[in-house]
């Protein structure tokens, strides 16, 4: 799954927030109960829409709790793991409240190894834990605000826009120290969301994803963080953990819930606008691309049509050339005569008939048209075969013939001109010569009369006489002229240096 990207729609996001804020089995009675619901809802939201496969390997919910409020088993686990630390009663401990994952041990808070609760002793000690330090920073908080939150500061922070902790490439990241876990479980990206509560408690939900999560997708989860905070507020009226006193009055809770709802609506509004702008931009790009594709398709159709016309003209030209070749008829006469001799004389003789001449005369007298046709076909058929063979051979070799004829390194001038005479291509040496002399058209080089003659003979499928030559004043030289047909009615012109003659064209 590592090659995939996570795609979350606004509908999926809205459904997730609805399940969190309005659960079917009623509101949660405690933070651990709520945390368990949140991690399960998030893991369900992060399933692949096509295959239904989980993309989240592990989802965990943490919250800061004073050390004095921790259960004895959790406090003992801290003492065992951090024997050199002596937490104070008010020391904030980042405590695991809910967990769900691919491994059964990851679905029970009590089975957590090493992450049940982490004491945040001071700023220096927290900085030694790269992931937590980066997480606090990405959520828009300062370490001292998490360790010793003041009332005014807390209210200001909890009303800020929520941010996300995001590591797009977990492999090799300094912020994800457990690289063995990353490689063995195929972790691609890490996403964290959370924020500060009015009571000074920080809550964080961390997702370890097996597919890539882009920053654009990660930012969509800001709304989820606000939804979690909204349902978390009433839980703070009760004990967060066993032994902790309620820290939130009902009036404050209602006010905070109101603030949370307003912020949730604002984040949703911003998210919808951003997604709408993105969709509009994507739609504009698709429309532009569609227009470009249509134009390209029209060009291809036009080019295909011209190519078909050119090939038809080429076939006609090669067929005419073969039909004008006297050798075609010489071969046809010989082959046709042999066919007629075989059919009219040899076959009857092989059948034991000696009156071959009488048989032919009787056949001619009885069915004169059929007899004449059979004789004519014997002569026409070799002509058809020769023309077909010649055209097929020439067509197959046309591309190589053109490439061989239009040699870029040819020392004498060689260029290609469009039907109107514009020079559209030239050999390397010729380009330099044409530029130096300021020549842009075939008429400039050959003269109008000769160019028109070339166009005329080419339309007829013919060639200029071999001794055709021209004096090019701009080049101060005389050349023999040859030409060949190119695509789109263009012509390849080949000039070969020759001695000047009295009747230069």
mmCIF file of N, CA and C in Angstrom, residues 20 138 147 161 197 209 221 347:
data_model
loop_
_atom_site.group_PDB
_atom_site.id
_atom_site.type_symbol
_atom_site.label_atom_id
_atom_site.label_comp_id
_atom_site.label_asym_id
_atom_site.label_seq_id
_atom_site.Cartn_x
_atom_site.Cartn_y
_atom_site.Cartn_z
ATOM 1 N N UNK A 20 -18.456 11.397 15.698
ATOM 2 C CA UNK A 20 -17.773 11.823 16.925
ATOM 3 C C UNK A 20 -18.665 12.739 17.762
ATOM 4 N N UNK A 138 3.961 22.224 15.882
ATOM 5 C CA UNK A 138 3.075 22.215 14.720
ATOM 6 C C UNK A 138 1.634 22.557 15.083
ATOM 7 N N UNK A 147 3.305 22.980 29.471
ATOM 8 C CA UNK A 147 3.777 22.551 30.792
ATOM 9 C C UNK A 147 3.126 23.346 31.914
ATOM 10 N N UNK A 161 -7.015 29.092 15.449
ATOM 11 C CA UNK A 161 -7.231 28.088 14.404
ATOM 12 C C UNK A 161 -6.415 26.851 14.733
ATOM 13 N N UNK A 197 -7.241 22.614 25.603
ATOM 14 C CA UNK A 197 -8.560 22.778 26.198
ATOM 15 C C UNK A 197 -8.566 23.982 27.139
ATOM 16 N N UNK A 209 0.032 6.117 9.327
ATOM 17 C CA UNK A 209 -0.620 5.673 8.088
ATOM 18 C C UNK A 209 0.305 4.828 7.218
ATOM 19 N N UNK A 221 -8.114 17.647 8.296
ATOM 20 C CA UNK A 221 -8.435 17.068 9.600
ATOM 21 C C UNK A 221 -8.466 18.104 10.718
ATOM 22 N N UNK A 347 -1.610 -27.116 -73.526
ATOM 23 C CA UNK A 347 -2.587 -27.908 -72.765
ATOM 24 C C UNK A 347 -3.306 -28.916 -73.659
#
